């Protein structure tokens, strides 16, 4: 019945190159002998977000399939169904005629069905002397056979993404709960750290939660909340009071006001040491130059200015990040020896992050080289962590999202 002839729609309906390609692809994929029409329908339904289909379009597709008498769609059978709009509307829960035509257009545009219009645009079939259908005009269901494996793969991909979404949502819920309770412990026990600032950060992050988050939204919120969890946990473990002369500084860092790198404690926390206590360097392992605690996406959100120095105006890997940092190092007037010393003590990726943070706050620093040397010295003594610096910039560069009315 399917002749391979490329057909065009009736009347003013346009013909596009994409429709031609779909017809050719459908004809070439005739090797698939048969598929269960309802199994394919379920796959299309699961993958509807990827195919650009709405629920009503699925109801119309379900009605079209109901006019095909067999359960199996086979290339050996006539795959064209030809119900009238009135019949389709009745089987699609009484859908309005305008909506019905729109949904049919969506199914055609998505490559789910193919139009085979008659000379006058009507849908009908001609039968031979023995009662068999010789020719029919309506909608061809052949793409459901040709693309059955594609629809199945899309459905599996959507299911996997939904699993990742649920996992990320569960993790965010747990981390949010943990941070809230840990901050409460710090405030009630009056432990070291500015817990009011920690609580303000927590409220700010929660306030940016989207009402209907996507997977990237959840990952971004989870990154920020995890970093806050790391800092709050470290503050709890210290259990010491902040130095009196640092009373106005918050544990997550303050703006740099001058270039005196010997006395400034901006962007990183400081705590008093117990008598006789020795500073123990913080061990931050790196894997192929990538700090395990800081995803590249988080760094780029905290330091967006460095992105324009990547190839093509964007950064997509840690190698590109470190290359851009070398360029910025020269622009800031940081000597090669100072940067090499930072790379040796912090690691190449961590040094690149430090340079990006300094460039982000360049207007507040008179001597970038001196400031980097100060950070390197503190890192050598185990008194410097990138976390507070990044989190301070994340807060500064994040724009609060207005809740819709």
Short mmCIF file of C-alpha atoms in Angstrom, two decimals:
data_model
loop_
_atom_site.label_atom_id
_atom_site.label_comp_id
_atom_site.label_asym_id
_atom_site.label_seq_id
_atom_site.Cartn_x
_atom_site.Cartn_y
_atom_site.Cartn_z
CA UNK A 1 0.00 0.00 0.00
CA UNK A 2 2.86 2.40 0.89
CA UNK A 3 4.42 3.24 -2.47
CA UNK A 4 7.27 5.49 -1.31
CA UNK A 5 5.77 8.40 -3.20
CA UNK A 6 6.37 11.74 -1.42
CA UNK A 7 2.99 13.35 -0.86
CA UNK A 8 2.19 16.96 -0.03
CA UNK A 9 -0.62 18.36 2.14
CA UNK A 10 -3.88 19.63 0.75
CA UNK A 11 -4.79 23.29 0.46
CA UNK A 12 -2.78 26.00 2.18
CA UNK A 13 -0.93 23.69 4.50
CA UNK A 14 2.80 24.22 3.87
CA UNK A 15 5.29 21.56 2.86
CA UNK A 16 8.69 21.72 4.51
CA UNK A 17 12.01 20.02 3.91
CA UNK A 18 11.70 18.40 7.33
CA UNK A 19 8.45 16.72 6.23
CA UNK A 20 10.12 15.44 3.07
CA UNK A 21 12.98 13.98 5.09
CA UNK A 22 10.58 12.30 7.51
CA UNK A 23 8.71 10.64 4.67
CA UNK A 24 11.95 9.43 3.07
CA UNK A 25 13.30 8.20 6.42
CA UNK A 26 10.05 6.43 7.20
CA UNK A 27 10.09 4.67 3.83
CA UNK A 28 13.72 3.60 4.22
CA UNK A 29 13.08 2.21 7.70
CA UNK A 30 10.49 -0.28 6.51
CA UNK A 31 12.70 -3.14 7.71
CA UNK A 32 10.90 -3.21 11.07
CA UNK A 33 8.28 -5.89 10.55
CA UNK A 34 5.81 -4.99 13.28
CA UNK A 35 5.45 -3.30 16.65
CA UNK A 36 2.82 -3.19 19.36
CA UNK A 37 0.96 0.08 18.78
CA UNK A 38 0.18 0.58 22.46
CA UNK A 39 3.78 -0.01 23.52
CA UNK A 40 4.93 2.63 21.04
CA UNK A 41 2.16 4.93 22.26
CA UNK A 42 3.42 4.58 25.84
CA UNK A 43 6.98 5.39 24.72
CA UNK A 44 5.75 8.48 22.87
CA UNK A 45 3.80 9.51 25.95
CA UNK A 46 6.84 9.11 28.21
CA UNK A 47 8.98 11.11 25.78
CA UNK A 48 6.37 13.78 25.05
CA UNK A 49 8.48 16.56 26.58
CA UNK A 50 11.32 15.76 24.16
CA UNK A 51 8.92 15.55 21.21
CA UNK A 52 7.16 18.82 22.00
CA UNK A 53 3.76 17.19 22.54
CA UNK A 54 1.01 18.15 24.96
CA UNK A 55 -1.38 15.83 26.74
CA UNK A 56 -4.20 16.67 24.33
CA UNK A 57 -2.04 15.71 21.36
CA UNK A 58 -1.53 12.32 23.01
CA UNK A 59 -5.29 11.96 23.39
CA UNK A 60 -5.67 12.58 19.66
CA UNK A 61 -2.92 10.04 18.88
CA UNK A 62 -4.68 7.53 21.10
CA UNK A 63 -7.89 8.14 19.13
CA UNK A 64 -6.09 7.67 15.81
CA UNK A 65 -4.61 4.37 16.97
CA UNK A 66 -8.04 3.17 18.03
CA UNK A 67 -9.13 3.37 14.37
CA UNK A 68 -6.41 0.89 13.40
CA UNK A 69 -8.08 -2.51 13.86
CA UNK A 70 -5.04 -4.62 14.78
CA UNK A 71 -2.83 -4.36 17.86
CA UNK A 72 0.31 -4.88 15.81
CA UNK A 73 1.41 -2.17 13.39
CA UNK A 74 2.91 -3.99 10.42
CA UNK A 75 4.50 -2.65 7.27
CA UNK A 76 2.63 -5.36 5.37
CA UNK A 77 -0.73 -3.83 6.23
CA UNK A 78 -2.41 -0.61 5.30
CA UNK A 79 -1.17 1.87 7.90
CA UNK A 80 -3.45 4.76 6.97
CA UNK A 81 -6.42 5.61 9.18
CA UNK A 82 -9.08 7.93 7.81
CA UNK A 83 -11.56 9.00 10.53
CA UNK A 84 -13.42 12.28 10.16
CA UNK A 85 -12.84 15.12 12.58
CA UNK A 86 -16.20 14.38 14.19
CA UNK A 87 -15.22 10.74 14.81
CA UNK A 88 -11.80 11.77 16.15
CA UNK A 89 -13.35 14.34 18.45
CA UNK A 90 -15.78 11.75 19.84
CA UNK A 91 -12.97 9.32 20.67
CA UNK A 92 -10.74 12.10 22.06
CA UNK A 93 -13.15 12.98 24.86
CA UNK A 94 -15.06 15.56 22.85
CA UNK A 95 -12.09 17.76 22.05
CA UNK A 96 -13.01 21.00 20.23
CA UNK A 97 -12.48 21.16 16.46
CA UNK A 98 -9.90 23.99 16.64
CA UNK A 99 -7.92 22.15 19.29
CA UNK A 100 -8.17 18.92 17.32
CA UNK A 101 -6.66 20.49 14.20
CA UNK A 102 -3.90 22.05 16.28
CA UNK A 103 -3.06 18.70 17.88
CA UNK A 104 -3.01 16.94 14.52
CA UNK A 105 -0.59 19.59 13.29
CA UNK A 106 1.62 18.99 16.32
CA UNK A 107 1.69 15.24 15.66
CA UNK A 108 2.65 15.85 12.03
CA UNK A 109 5.31 18.41 13.00
CA UNK A 110 6.81 15.99 15.55
CA UNK A 111 7.01 13.25 12.92
CA UNK A 112 4.59 10.94 14.73
CA UNK A 113 2.17 10.68 11.80
CA UNK A 114 2.28 11.66 8.12
CA UNK A 115 -0.56 13.27 6.20
CA UNK A 116 -1.73 11.59 3.04
CA UNK A 117 -4.35 13.99 1.75
CA UNK A 118 -6.82 13.19 -1.00
CA UNK A 119 -7.40 15.49 -4.00
CA UNK A 120 -10.17 17.32 -2.14
CA UNK A 121 -8.68 17.05 1.36
CA UNK A 122 -11.28 14.51 2.57
CA UNK A 123 -10.35 11.30 4.34
CA UNK A 124 -11.66 8.09 2.85
CA UNK A 125 -10.68 4.70 1.44
CA UNK A 126 -11.39 2.86 -1.80
CA UNK A 127 -12.00 -0.87 -1.67
CA UNK A 128 -11.51 -3.44 -4.39
CA UNK A 129 -13.93 -6.11 -5.60
CA UNK A 130 -12.90 -8.45 -2.79
CA UNK A 131 -13.43 -5.82 -0.11
CA UNK A 132 -9.75 -5.07 0.50
CA UNK A 133 -8.62 -1.47 0.76
CA UNK A 134 -6.84 -0.49 -2.42
CA UNK A 135 -6.15 3.13 -1.57
CA UNK A 136 -6.73 5.33 1.46
CA UNK A 137 -6.33 8.98 2.37
CA UNK A 138 -5.89 10.21 5.91
CA UNK A 139 -3.01 9.80 8.37
CA UNK A 140 -0.21 7.27 7.98
CA UNK A 141 0.98 5.54 11.16
CA UNK A 142 4.14 4.28 9.45
CA UNK A 143 6.46 6.61 11.49
CA UNK A 144 5.49 4.70 14.62
CA UNK A 145 7.13 1.61 13.12
CA UNK A 146 10.11 3.45 11.64
CA UNK A 147 10.89 5.37 14.84
CA UNK A 148 9.84 2.79 17.43
CA UNK A 149 13.39 2.23 18.70
CA UNK A 150 14.01 5.99 18.78
CA UNK A 151 10.90 6.59 20.85
CA UNK A 152 11.91 3.78 23.23
CA UNK A 153 15.37 5.31 23.68
CA UNK A 154 13.87 8.75 24.32
CA UNK A 155 11.50 7.28 26.90
CA UNK A 156 14.41 5.58 28.70
CA UNK A 157 16.40 8.81 28.63
CA UNK A 158 13.51 10.76 30.12
CA UNK A 159 13.07 8.11 32.82
CA UNK A 160 16.79 8.33 33.67
CA UNK A 161 16.57 12.12 33.88
CA UNK A 162 13.56 11.84 36.17
CA UNK A 163 15.57 9.51 38.43
CA UNK A 164 18.41 12.04 38.53
CA UNK A 165 15.88 14.76 39.32
CA UNK A 166 14.46 12.78 42.24
CA UNK A 167 17.93 11.97 43.57
CA UNK A 168 19.03 15.61 43.38
CA UNK A 169 15.80 16.74 45.03
CA UNK A 170 16.23 14.23 47.86
CA UNK A 171 19.85 15.26 48.41
CA UNK A 172 18.93 18.94 48.44
CA UNK A 173 16.19 18.25 50.99
CA UNK A 174 18.64 16.40 53.24
CA UNK A 175 21.42 19.00 52.94
CA UNK A 176 18.93 21.80 53.56
CA UNK A 177 17.68 20.05 56.69
CA UNK A 178 21.22 19.39 57.93
CA UNK A 179 22.37 22.98 57.40
CA UNK A 180 19.30 24.35 59.17
CA UNK A 181 19.85 22.16 62.23
CA UNK A 182 23.63 22.67 62.31
CA UNK A 183 23.17 26.44 62.27
CA UNK A 184 20.68 26.08 65.12
CA UNK A 185 23.27 24.10 67.11
CA UNK A 186 25.92 26.77 66.51
CA UNK A 187 23.61 29.58 67.57
CA UNK A 188 22.23 27.84 70.66
CA UNK A 189 25.66 26.64 71.84
CA UNK A 190 27.30 29.99 70.97
CA UNK A 191 30.09 28.30 69.07
CA UNK A 192 32.76 30.00 66.95
CA UNK A 193 31.59 31.82 63.86
CA UNK A 194 29.07 34.40 62.82
CA UNK A 195 26.00 32.19 62.85
CA UNK A 196 23.67 35.07 62.04
CA UNK A 197 25.51 35.49 58.75
CA UNK A 198 25.32 31.75 58.13
CA UNK A 199 21.58 31.86 58.72
CA UNK A 200 21.25 34.84 56.37
CA UNK A 201 23.10 32.89 53.67
CA UNK A 202 20.82 29.91 54.26
CA UNK A 203 17.68 32.05 53.94
CA UNK A 204 19.03 33.68 50.80
CA UNK A 205 19.73 30.34 49.10
CA UNK A 206 16.32 28.96 50.04
CA UNK A 207 14.69 32.16 48.81
CA UNK A 208 16.10 31.52 45.32
CA UNK A 209 14.54 28.07 45.03
CA UNK A 210 12.37 27.87 41.93
CA UNK A 211 8.73 26.89 42.37
CA UNK A 212 9.02 24.38 39.55
CA UNK A 213 12.74 23.59 39.44
CA UNK A 214 14.48 21.87 36.59
CA UNK A 215 17.37 19.47 37.06
CA UNK A 216 19.98 22.25 36.48
CA UNK A 217 18.13 24.39 39.06
CA UNK A 218 18.33 21.61 41.64
CA UNK A 219 22.02 20.96 40.92
CA UNK A 220 22.85 24.67 41.26
CA UNK A 221 20.96 24.93 44.56
CA UNK A 222 22.56 21.71 45.79
CA UNK A 223 26.05 23.06 44.97
CA UNK A 224 25.43 26.24 46.97
CA UNK A 225 23.80 24.47 49.90
CA UNK A 226 26.58 21.85 49.98
CA UNK A 227 29.23 24.55 50.12
CA UNK A 228 27.37 26.24 52.99
CA UNK A 229 27.14 22.84 54.70
CA UNK A 230 30.91 22.42 54.37
CA UNK A 231 31.59 25.81 55.96
CA UNK A 232 29.06 25.35 58.75
CA UNK A 233 30.50 21.93 59.56
CA UNK A 234 34.01 23.36 59.71
CA UNK A 235 32.82 26.11 62.03
CA UNK A 236 31.25 23.54 64.33
CA UNK A 237 34.43 21.48 64.43
CA UNK A 238 36.52 24.47 65.42
CA UNK A 239 34.51 25.27 68.57
CA UNK A 240 36.51 28.40 69.30
CA UNK A 241 35.57 32.05 69.63
CA UNK A 242 36.37 34.55 66.89
CA UNK A 243 39.12 37.03 67.66
CA UNK A 244 37.75 40.23 69.15
CA UNK A 245 39.31 42.43 66.48
CA UNK A 246 37.50 40.36 63.85
CA UNK A 247 34.12 40.83 65.48
CA UNK A 248 32.72 42.70 62.53
CA UNK A 249 33.88 40.16 59.98
CA UNK A 250 31.62 37.28 59.02
CA UNK A 251 32.82 33.75 58.65
CA UNK A 252 32.15 33.83 54.95
CA UNK A 253 34.33 36.84 54.17
CA UNK A 254 33.90 40.59 53.80
CA UNK A 255 34.75 43.13 51.09
CA UNK A 256 38.40 44.07 50.68
CA UNK A 257 38.86 47.69 51.78
CA UNK A 258 42.61 48.19 51.36
CA UNK A 259 45.76 46.62 50.03
CA UNK A 260 47.34 45.81 53.41
CA UNK A 261 47.52 42.07 52.93
CA UNK A 262 49.15 41.51 56.32
CA UNK A 263 46.08 42.57 58.30
CA UNK A 264 43.12 41.92 56.00
CA UNK A 265 41.09 38.79 56.44
CA UNK A 266 38.65 39.33 53.59
CA UNK A 267 36.89 36.49 51.88
CA UNK A 268 38.13 33.82 54.30
CA UNK A 269 37.25 33.02 57.94
CA UNK A 270 39.62 33.43 60.84
CA UNK A 271 39.44 31.74 64.21
CA UNK A 272 41.49 31.97 67.38
CA UNK A 273 43.85 29.10 68.02
CA UNK A 274 43.93 27.26 71.29
CA UNK A 275 47.07 27.76 73.31
CA UNK A 276 49.78 25.49 72.00
CA UNK A 277 47.71 24.42 69.02
CA UNK A 278 49.57 24.05 65.74
CA UNK A 279 48.08 24.92 62.41
CA UNK A 280 47.39 21.84 60.37
CA UNK A 281 47.17 22.36 56.61
CA UNK A 282 43.82 21.53 55.16
CA UNK A 283 44.11 18.60 52.79
CA UNK A 284 42.29 19.29 49.56
CA UNK A 285 42.94 16.58 47.09
CA UNK A 286 42.78 17.26 43.38
CA UNK A 287 41.98 14.89 40.56
CA UNK A 288 43.65 15.81 37.28
CA UNK A 289 43.78 19.46 38.34
CA UNK A 290 40.12 19.59 39.40
CA UNK A 291 39.29 20.39 43.06
CA UNK A 292 36.88 17.74 44.23
CA UNK A 293 34.86 20.12 46.42
CA UNK A 294 34.17 22.76 43.78
CA UNK A 295 32.40 21.98 40.49
CA UNK A 296 33.52 24.13 37.59
CA UNK A 297 29.94 25.35 37.10
CA UNK A 298 29.94 26.73 40.65
CA UNK A 299 33.26 28.50 40.14
CA UNK A 300 32.00 30.14 36.95
CA UNK A 301 28.84 31.32 38.70
CA UNK A 302 30.92 32.87 41.46
CA UNK A 303 33.46 34.35 39.00
CA UNK A 304 31.61 35.05 35.73
CA UNK A 305 34.17 37.63 34.53
CA UNK A 306 36.79 34.98 33.77
CA UNK A 307 34.47 33.31 31.26
CA UNK A 308 35.19 35.90 28.54
CA UNK A 309 38.86 34.86 28.55
CA UNK A 310 38.10 31.30 27.49
CA UNK A 311 38.22 30.13 23.86
CA UNK A 312 35.21 31.54 22.06
CA UNK A 313 34.28 33.65 25.08
CA UNK A 314 33.38 30.75 27.36
CA UNK A 315 35.04 28.14 29.58
CA UNK A 316 34.07 24.49 29.34
CA UNK A 317 36.85 22.64 31.15
CA UNK A 318 39.40 23.05 33.93
CA UNK A 319 42.18 23.20 31.36
CA UNK A 320 40.50 26.23 29.76
CA UNK A 321 39.96 27.70 33.24
CA UNK A 322 43.65 27.44 34.11
CA UNK A 323 44.66 28.86 30.71
CA UNK A 324 42.38 31.87 31.25
CA UNK A 325 43.84 32.36 34.74
CA UNK A 326 47.33 32.71 33.24
CA UNK A 327 46.05 35.49 30.99
CA UNK A 328 44.34 37.27 33.88
CA UNK A 329 47.43 36.86 36.06
CA UNK A 330 49.38 38.92 33.56
CA UNK A 331 46.62 41.55 33.34
CA UNK A 332 46.52 41.92 37.13
CA UNK A 333 50.28 42.41 37.28
CA UNK A 334 50.87 39.26 39.32
CA UNK A 335 54.43 38.11 38.85
CA UNK A 336 55.09 34.65 37.38
CA UNK A 337 56.94 33.67 40.55
CA UNK A 338 53.97 34.58 42.75
CA UNK A 339 51.61 32.56 40.59
CA UNK A 340 53.99 29.60 40.39
CA UNK A 341 54.30 29.64 44.18
CA UNK A 342 50.49 29.63 44.48
CA UNK A 343 50.24 26.70 42.06
CA UNK A 344 52.83 24.75 44.04
CA UNK A 345 51.09 25.30 47.39
CA UNK A 346 47.41 25.25 46.36
CA UNK A 347 47.49 23.23 43.16
CA UNK A 348 47.00 24.56 39.64
CA UNK A 349 43.20 24.50 39.64
CA UNK A 350 42.93 26.06 43.10
CA UNK A 351 45.39 28.79 42.13
CA UNK A 352 43.34 29.48 39.02
CA UNK A 353 40.22 29.84 41.19
CA UNK A 354 42.06 32.24 43.49
CA UNK A 355 43.12 34.36 40.50
CA UNK A 356 39.54 34.37 39.21
CA UNK A 357 38.26 35.51 42.61
CA UNK A 358 40.88 38.26 42.82
CA UNK A 359 39.97 39.45 39.31
CA UNK A 360 36.30 39.48 40.29
CA UNK A 361 37.15 41.85 43.19
CA UNK A 362 39.94 43.70 41.38
CA UNK A 363 38.34 47.09 42.04
CA UNK A 364 38.83 46.57 45.78
CA UNK A 365 42.45 45.36 45.67
CA UNK A 366 45.37 47.67 45.02
CA UNK A 367 48.03 44.96 44.88
CA UNK A 368 46.78 41.70 43.37
CA UNK A 369 50.23 40.16 43.54
CA UNK A 370 50.65 40.98 47.22
CA UNK A 371 47.21 39.65 47.99
CA UNK A 372 47.90 36.37 46.18
CA UNK A 373 51.19 35.97 48.06
CA UNK A 374 49.31 36.52 51.33
CA UNK A 375 46.76 33.84 50.39
CA UNK A 376 49.57 31.48 49.41
CA UNK A 377 51.29 32.00 52.74
CA UNK A 378 48.06 31.32 54.61
CA UNK A 379 47.45 28.20 52.49
CA UNK A 380 50.95 26.99 53.34
CA UNK A 381 50.12 27.35 57.05
CA UNK A 382 46.75 25.67 56.57
CA UNK A 383 44.83 28.88 57.37
CA UNK A 384 43.21 29.46 53.96
CA UNK A 385 40.26 27.78 52.29
CA UNK A 386 38.77 28.54 48.88
CA UNK A 387 35.27 27.76 50.09
CA UNK A 388 34.54 31.02 51.95
CA UNK A 389 35.98 33.09 49.11
CA UNK A 390 33.82 31.36 46.51
CA UNK A 391 30.72 31.50 48.64
CA UNK A 392 31.12 35.23 49.29
CA UNK A 393 31.28 35.82 45.53
CA UNK A 394 28.36 33.49 44.89
CA UNK A 395 26.27 35.62 47.22
CA UNK A 396 27.48 38.84 45.63
CA UNK A 397 26.83 37.70 42.05
CA UNK A 398 23.52 35.90 42.63
CA UNK A 399 20.40 37.85 41.75
CA UNK A 400 17.34 37.06 43.88
CA UNK A 401 14.45 35.58 41.87
CA UNK A 402 11.11 37.33 42.32
CA UNK A 403 8.30 35.01 43.23
CA UNK A 404 5.48 35.17 40.73
CA UNK A 405 2.15 36.37 42.02
#
